[in-house]
XYZ file of C-alpha atoms in Angstrom:
416
model
C 32.112 -0.844 -44.684
C 32.164 1.371 -41.583
C 28.356 1.365 -41.508
C 28.322 -2.463 -41.555
C 30.788 -2.531 -38.639
C 28.621 -0.099 -36.638
C 25.447 -2.125 -37.291
C 27.233 -5.351 -36.367
C 28.490 -3.766 -33.135
C 24.967 -2.583 -32.210
C 23.496 -6.043 -32.857
C 26.093 -7.610 -30.589
C 25.404 -5.074 -27.852
C 21.599 -5.407 -27.965
C 21.278 -8.556 -25.794
C 23.324 -6.937 -23.042
C 21.216 -3.774 -23.222
C 17.936 -5.714 -23.153
C 18.816 -7.650 -20.034
C 17.973 -6.001 -16.746
C 18.593 -6.825 -13.114
C 16.073 -6.316 -10.349
C 16.227 -6.674 -6.584
C 13.638 -7.415 -3.943
C 13.973 -3.920 -2.493
C 13.348 -2.373 -5.922
C 10.132 -4.390 -6.181
C 9.020 -2.949 -2.834
C 9.722 0.566 -4.070
C 7.995 0.022 -7.422
C 4.771 -1.314 -5.903
C 4.714 1.621 -3.489
C 5.069 3.974 -6.446
C 3.100 2.310 -9.256
C 0.275 0.349 -7.616
C -3.095 2.034 -8.407
C -3.768 2.583 -4.715
C -0.630 4.751 -4.486
C -2.379 7.409 -6.592
C -4.588 8.122 -3.574
C -1.661 9.893 -1.902
C -1.788 12.790 -4.372
C -5.602 12.805 -4.341
C -5.655 13.067 -0.556
C -3.176 15.966 -0.750
C -5.484 17.879 -3.092
C -8.560 17.018 -1.023
C -6.933 18.200 2.206
C -6.005 21.564 0.682
C -9.573 22.116 -0.555
C -11.173 21.113 2.750
C -8.902 23.443 4.730
C -9.678 26.289 2.349
C -13.407 25.699 2.875
C -13.006 25.831 6.674
C -10.823 28.951 6.469
C -13.517 30.858 4.543
C -15.402 31.157 7.839
C -12.859 33.818 8.839
C -13.772 35.948 5.803
C -16.747 38.340 5.621
C -19.999 36.618 4.664
C -22.298 38.510 2.265
C -26.052 38.008 1.902
C -28.383 39.624 -0.602
C -32.118 39.686 0.195
C -34.985 41.175 -1.787
C -38.726 40.933 -1.430
C -41.972 42.516 -2.562
C -45.205 42.120 -0.578
C -48.804 43.129 -0.641
C -50.645 43.140 2.647
C -54.357 43.446 3.374
C -53.967 46.129 5.989
C -51.452 48.699 7.182
C -50.924 50.873 10.235
C -53.264 53.901 10.413
C -53.138 56.885 12.745
C -56.563 57.570 14.343
C -55.791 61.234 14.965
C -57.846 63.805 13.143
C -56.323 66.553 11.064
C -52.884 64.926 11.019
C -51.258 65.187 7.611
C -49.731 61.698 7.551
C -50.262 59.576 4.502
C -51.179 55.957 5.205
C -48.570 53.339 4.296
C -48.827 51.610 0.948
C -50.135 48.105 1.049
C -47.495 47.089 -1.503
C -44.007 47.243 0.001
C -40.547 46.603 -1.492
C -37.138 46.069 0.051
C -33.643 44.959 -1.065
C -30.736 44.597 1.385
C -27.085 43.629 1.236
C -25.614 42.404 4.529
C -22.008 41.720 5.506
C -21.199 39.632 8.602
C -17.670 39.403 10.004
C -16.773 36.801 12.597
C -14.917 38.430 15.492
C -14.714 35.594 18.015
C -15.960 32.011 18.122
C -13.863 30.383 20.819
C -11.291 28.863 18.428
C -13.738 26.634 16.532
C -12.134 27.351 13.154
C -8.609 26.527 14.334
C -9.895 23.351 16.000
C -11.655 22.396 12.758
C -8.430 22.891 10.812
C -6.586 20.696 13.337
C -9.206 17.992 12.854
C -8.830 18.157 9.052
C -5.052 17.734 9.447
C -5.525 14.746 11.754
C -7.999 13.128 9.348
C -5.588 13.710 6.457
C -2.718 12.017 8.307
C -4.933 9.042 9.166
C -6.053 8.589 5.545
C -2.471 8.822 4.259
C -1.277 6.264 6.804
C -4.135 3.933 5.792
C -2.885 4.053 2.196
C 0.622 3.253 3.443
C -0.720 0.284 5.438
C -2.585 -1.088 2.423
C 0.540 -0.802 0.256
C 2.718 -2.360 2.967
C 0.485 -5.424 3.054
C 1.413 -6.118 -0.590
C 5.014 -6.852 0.403
C 4.356 -10.464 1.432
C 2.692 -11.067 -1.946
C 5.809 -9.648 -3.610
C 7.987 -11.927 -1.458
C 6.066 -15.011 -2.564
C 6.325 -14.164 -6.262
C 9.927 -12.936 -6.148
C 11.345 -15.972 -4.330
C 9.270 -18.334 -6.480
C 10.984 -16.825 -9.531
C 14.345 -17.247 -7.790
C 13.558 -20.895 -7.132
C 12.683 -21.397 -10.799
C 15.969 -19.718 -11.795
C 18.029 -21.938 -9.494
C 16.147 -25.055 -10.588
C 16.958 -24.231 -14.208
C 20.659 -23.946 -13.347
C 20.620 -27.333 -11.609
C 18.740 -28.930 -14.475
C 21.255 -27.445 -16.920
C 24.104 -28.952 -14.898
C 22.377 -32.340 -14.957
C 21.832 -32.030 -18.706
C 25.487 -31.167 -19.259
C 26.563 -34.152 -17.166
C 24.311 -36.496 -19.146
C 25.572 -35.184 -22.488
C 29.146 -35.822 -21.394
C 28.214 -39.283 -20.108
C 26.377 -40.073 -23.344
C 29.605 -39.485 -25.299
C 31.494 -41.785 -22.953
C 28.815 -44.486 -23.190
C 28.714 -44.366 -26.974
C 32.485 -44.694 -27.030
C 32.255 -47.606 -24.578
C 29.631 -49.369 -26.706
C 31.818 -48.952 -29.769
C 34.781 -50.480 -27.965
C 32.690 -53.206 -26.317
C 33.159 -52.051 -22.738
C 29.545 -50.986 -22.219
C 26.364 -52.927 -22.833
C 24.514 -52.103 -26.074
C 21.471 -49.813 -25.856
C 22.885 -48.110 -22.751
C 23.009 -44.907 -24.747
C 19.250 -45.131 -25.407
C 18.543 -44.882 -21.683
C 20.624 -41.699 -21.475
C 18.970 -40.219 -24.555
C 15.532 -40.891 -23.072
C 16.567 -39.147 -19.858
C 17.764 -36.137 -21.862
C 14.332 -35.928 -23.526
C 12.702 -35.952 -20.090
C 14.996 -33.088 -19.078
C 13.812 -31.102 -22.111
C 10.240 -31.567 -20.902
C 11.226 -30.418 -17.416
C 12.806 -27.304 -18.918
C 9.536 -26.501 -20.685
C 7.564 -26.891 -17.456
C 10.003 -24.732 -15.484
C 10.041 -22.044 -18.163
C 6.241 -21.907 -18.369
C 5.883 -21.607 -14.598
C 8.644 -18.999 -14.404
C 7.044 -16.838 -17.107
C 3.700 -16.984 -15.306
C 5.324 -15.845 -12.038
C 7.272 -13.052 -13.749
C 4.138 -11.793 -15.485
C 2.211 -11.745 -12.179
C 5.009 -9.824 -10.454
C 5.311 -7.428 -13.388
C 1.596 -6.630 -13.194
C 1.745 -6.167 -9.433
C 4.606 -3.645 -9.519
C 3.546 -2.187 -12.897
C 7.050 -2.555 -14.304
C 8.145 -4.461 -17.435
C 9.828 -7.791 -16.619
C 10.525 -10.753 -18.870
C 12.449 -13.997 -19.068
C 15.720 -12.124 -19.642
C 15.399 -10.266 -16.316
C 17.864 -11.429 -13.709
C 16.439 -11.573 -10.215
C 19.147 -10.862 -7.667
C 19.318 -13.303 -4.759
C 19.082 -11.131 -1.612
C 20.977 -11.875 1.575
C 18.162 -11.347 4.048
C 19.137 -10.802 7.666
C 16.748 -10.763 10.623
C 17.040 -9.042 13.982
C 15.145 -10.930 16.669
C 15.674 -8.291 19.354
C 13.948 -5.269 17.800
C 10.448 -4.043 18.593
C 7.452 -4.102 16.272
C 7.553 -1.220 13.789
C 4.484 -1.925 11.677
C 2.682 1.027 10.035
C -0.567 -0.360 11.472
C 0.615 0.661 14.949
C 1.183 4.206 13.714
C -2.292 4.124 12.146
C -3.873 3.176 15.480
C -2.048 6.063 17.157
C -3.144 8.533 14.473
C -6.753 7.408 14.892
C -6.524 8.180 18.605
C -5.006 11.588 17.859
C -7.870 12.252 15.447
C -10.356 11.465 18.229
C -8.469 13.832 20.564
C -8.790 16.692 18.049
C -12.499 15.857 17.691
C -12.859 16.172 21.473
C -11.132 19.548 21.335
C -13.490 20.742 18.598
C -16.542 19.589 20.570
C -15.351 21.458 23.658
C -15.493 24.700 21.650
C -18.866 24.142 19.978
C -20.811 25.961 22.704
C -18.407 28.885 22.980
C -19.991 32.343 22.509
C -19.804 33.705 18.970
C -19.391 37.416 18.377
C -20.042 38.883 14.925
C -19.996 42.378 13.505
C -22.481 43.233 10.783
C -23.471 46.004 8.429
C -26.606 46.096 6.313
C -27.415 48.515 3.519
C -30.736 48.616 1.712
C -33.246 50.344 -0.511
C -36.983 50.051 -0.099
C -40.408 51.447 0.362
C -40.816 52.133 3.193
C -37.312 52.464 4.569
C -36.386 52.563 8.206
C -38.632 55.634 8.623
C -42.048 54.008 8.521
C -43.787 57.409 8.318
C -42.069 58.253 5.035
C -44.162 56.530 2.398
C -41.506 56.581 -0.350
C -38.430 54.710 -1.579
C -35.472 55.336 0.694
C -31.895 54.141 1.184
C -30.849 53.026 4.660
C -28.168 51.153 6.593
C -27.589 49.580 10.008
C -24.318 48.718 11.770
C -23.882 46.613 14.896
C -22.546 43.560 16.686
C -24.287 40.310 17.494
C -23.612 37.756 20.232
C -24.767 34.152 20.000
C -24.254 31.711 22.876
C -25.871 28.353 23.351
C -25.816 28.258 27.135
C -27.516 24.860 27.496
C -27.366 21.917 25.074
C -28.889 19.160 27.235
C -25.396 17.633 27.732
C -25.158 16.837 24.016
C -21.462 17.779 23.777
C -20.609 15.887 26.949
C -22.242 12.717 25.655
C -20.434 13.027 22.325
C -17.125 13.379 24.159
C -17.901 10.253 26.191
C -18.609 8.412 22.923
C -15.216 9.507 21.561
C -13.499 8.193 24.696
C -15.180 4.834 24.148
C -13.850 4.861 20.576
C -10.353 5.427 21.999
C -10.778 2.409 24.256
C -11.902 0.348 21.243
C -8.758 1.403 19.343
C -6.648 0.343 22.342
C -8.189 -3.133 22.216
C -7.587 -3.308 18.440
C -3.948 -2.331 19.005
C -3.419 -5.010 21.640
C -5.155 -7.603 19.454
C -2.943 -6.699 16.516
C 0.221 -6.889 18.622
C -0.798 -10.288 20.038
C -1.620 -11.690 16.605
C 1.612 -10.311 15.107
C 3.770 -11.725 17.909
C 2.176 -15.149 17.380
C 3.024 -14.929 13.664
C 6.594 -13.905 14.501
C 6.972 -16.841 16.878
C 5.757 -19.247 14.194
C 8.070 -17.650 11.654
C 11.067 -18.000 13.989
C 10.314 -21.704 14.384
C 10.019 -22.101 10.592
C 13.405 -20.401 10.114
C 15.040 -22.705 12.681
C 13.422 -25.775 11.082
C 14.597 -24.855 7.569
C 18.124 -24.208 8.853
C 18.177 -27.749 10.301
C 16.949 -29.092 6.958
C 19.788 -27.318 5.138
C 22.362 -28.884 7.446
C 20.904 -32.331 6.692
C 20.747 -31.546 2.966
C 24.463 -30.815 2.856
C 25.282 -34.120 4.564
C 22.962 -36.037 2.211
C 24.468 -34.384 -0.893
C 27.998 -35.213 0.246
C 26.999 -38.902 0.524
C 25.157 -38.827 -2.809
C 28.240 -37.467 -4.559
C 30.329 -40.354 -3.229
C 27.724 -42.856 -4.434
C 27.533 -41.184 -7.857
C 31.315 -41.195 -8.180
C 31.299 -44.929 -7.537
C 28.447 -45.463 -10.002
C 30.336 -43.463 -12.627
C 33.349 -45.740 -12.295
C 31.169 -48.856 -12.436
C 29.398 -47.625 -15.583
C 32.690 -47.017 -17.336
C 33.758 -50.581 -16.524
C 30.431 -52.071 -17.579
C 29.546 -53.265 -14.067
C 26.194 -51.405 -13.916
C 23.713 -50.252 -16.518
C 22.984 -46.696 -17.578
C 19.659 -46.949 -15.757
C 21.428 -47.553 -12.450
C 23.731 -44.595 -13.105
C 20.784 -42.337 -14.002
C 19.063 -43.354 -10.794
C 22.020 -42.181 -8.721
C 22.444 -39.006 -10.793
C 18.738 -38.212 -10.392
C 18.953 -38.825 -6.645
C 21.808 -36.316 -6.410
C 19.928 -33.814 -8.594
C 16.779 -34.100 -6.494
C 18.712 -33.657 -3.250
C 20.558 -30.639 -4.662
C 17.210 -29.262 -5.807
C 15.850 -29.801 -2.296
C 18.824 -27.875 -0.900
C 18.170 -24.989 -3.288
C 14.474 -25.075 -2.383
C 15.266 -24.967 1.335
C 17.719 -22.084 0.874
C 15.111 -20.080 -1.048
C 12.492 -20.967 1.573
C 14.865 -19.748 4.279
C 15.322 -16.408 2.519
C 11.558 -16.151 2.005
C 10.888 -16.960 5.663
C 13.387 -14.305 6.779
C 11.934 -11.730 4.369
C 8.413 -12.464 5.624
C 9.674 -12.228 9.202
C 11.008 -8.745 8.505
C 7.742 -7.719 6.876
C 5.705 -9.063 9.805
C 7.943 -7.194 12.238
C 7.954 -3.998 10.197
C 11.624 -3.815 9.178
């Protein structure tokens, strides 16, 4: 008996457990976390570590192993008589192991590491920009689902009203107060409402599935989409990630200029070479010998035909190009914001008119309701007035959702 009670309790609780709520902000966070492009963030982290490690190896000793065997047609001979010096062998062999240690290179390695860091930041910000641009797509889907939800509620209210009116009409027909067949008109309208429910449900499921795929999070018809109260601030500056991306690109060019300025710096290396060969360093000893050399080496490209200077001028031109892209983006964004502000103001005026229209429609419907009860008008006339009120209420809901969508898009365009 106790087991049956427990099972019954679980079955009752299941619908509540299955239902989930979701907000617009959670959708933003989920797409930033789950969208396939977001995986690039971790990949770029790993790539940056590897690239910096490769650059840093230049500070470590560099080892080279060389070996060769040769046969030459002639060798050095000493044209002095009675000198006991054996001629060199025509076949010669040598193997060497060299170690080179960078001592000074003008800061090229550090500048290269700075450039890798700048490139990494630019790539990461580009991923952020690409993910940010998905927010307007989320807005469109999310508020479309909200509109479908609200439309279902209105349609349910209309259905409930018609069911109640159908009972009254049937009672009126029975008592002779209402014209016969008036109930058939109401029943036909209820069937039409059932069809409208099917259309709304199908469209809502399609929208939910699209949003679920976009954010890679399970959503279904039982999910409740919270209606956000979106507020806009017209007096804040643009804060789009694209502007940060433009700035990072310029910083990357600056680090490239710094690296170029060090390319022609003198490079000082220390080296040691050990070897074994025949002959060795003593060319008069015609036998296998071990040997070594130790020293320092200076390399300095004193003239590069202004190659570095021209590359730096090219980078400055790239900076100027980025400046024009930034200004173009700001101009385009401000135009979009201006249009969005006008849309918000227009929808707000529509809502004010909607409320006035609905108030009048309710008065008309109240009068029609009284006339139907007294047999003055037909059910068709009543349905016409009820449908007019429903459509105007639906228009109000649509405008309210559009207003929230317009404000949400405004915030996305502005970067807030």
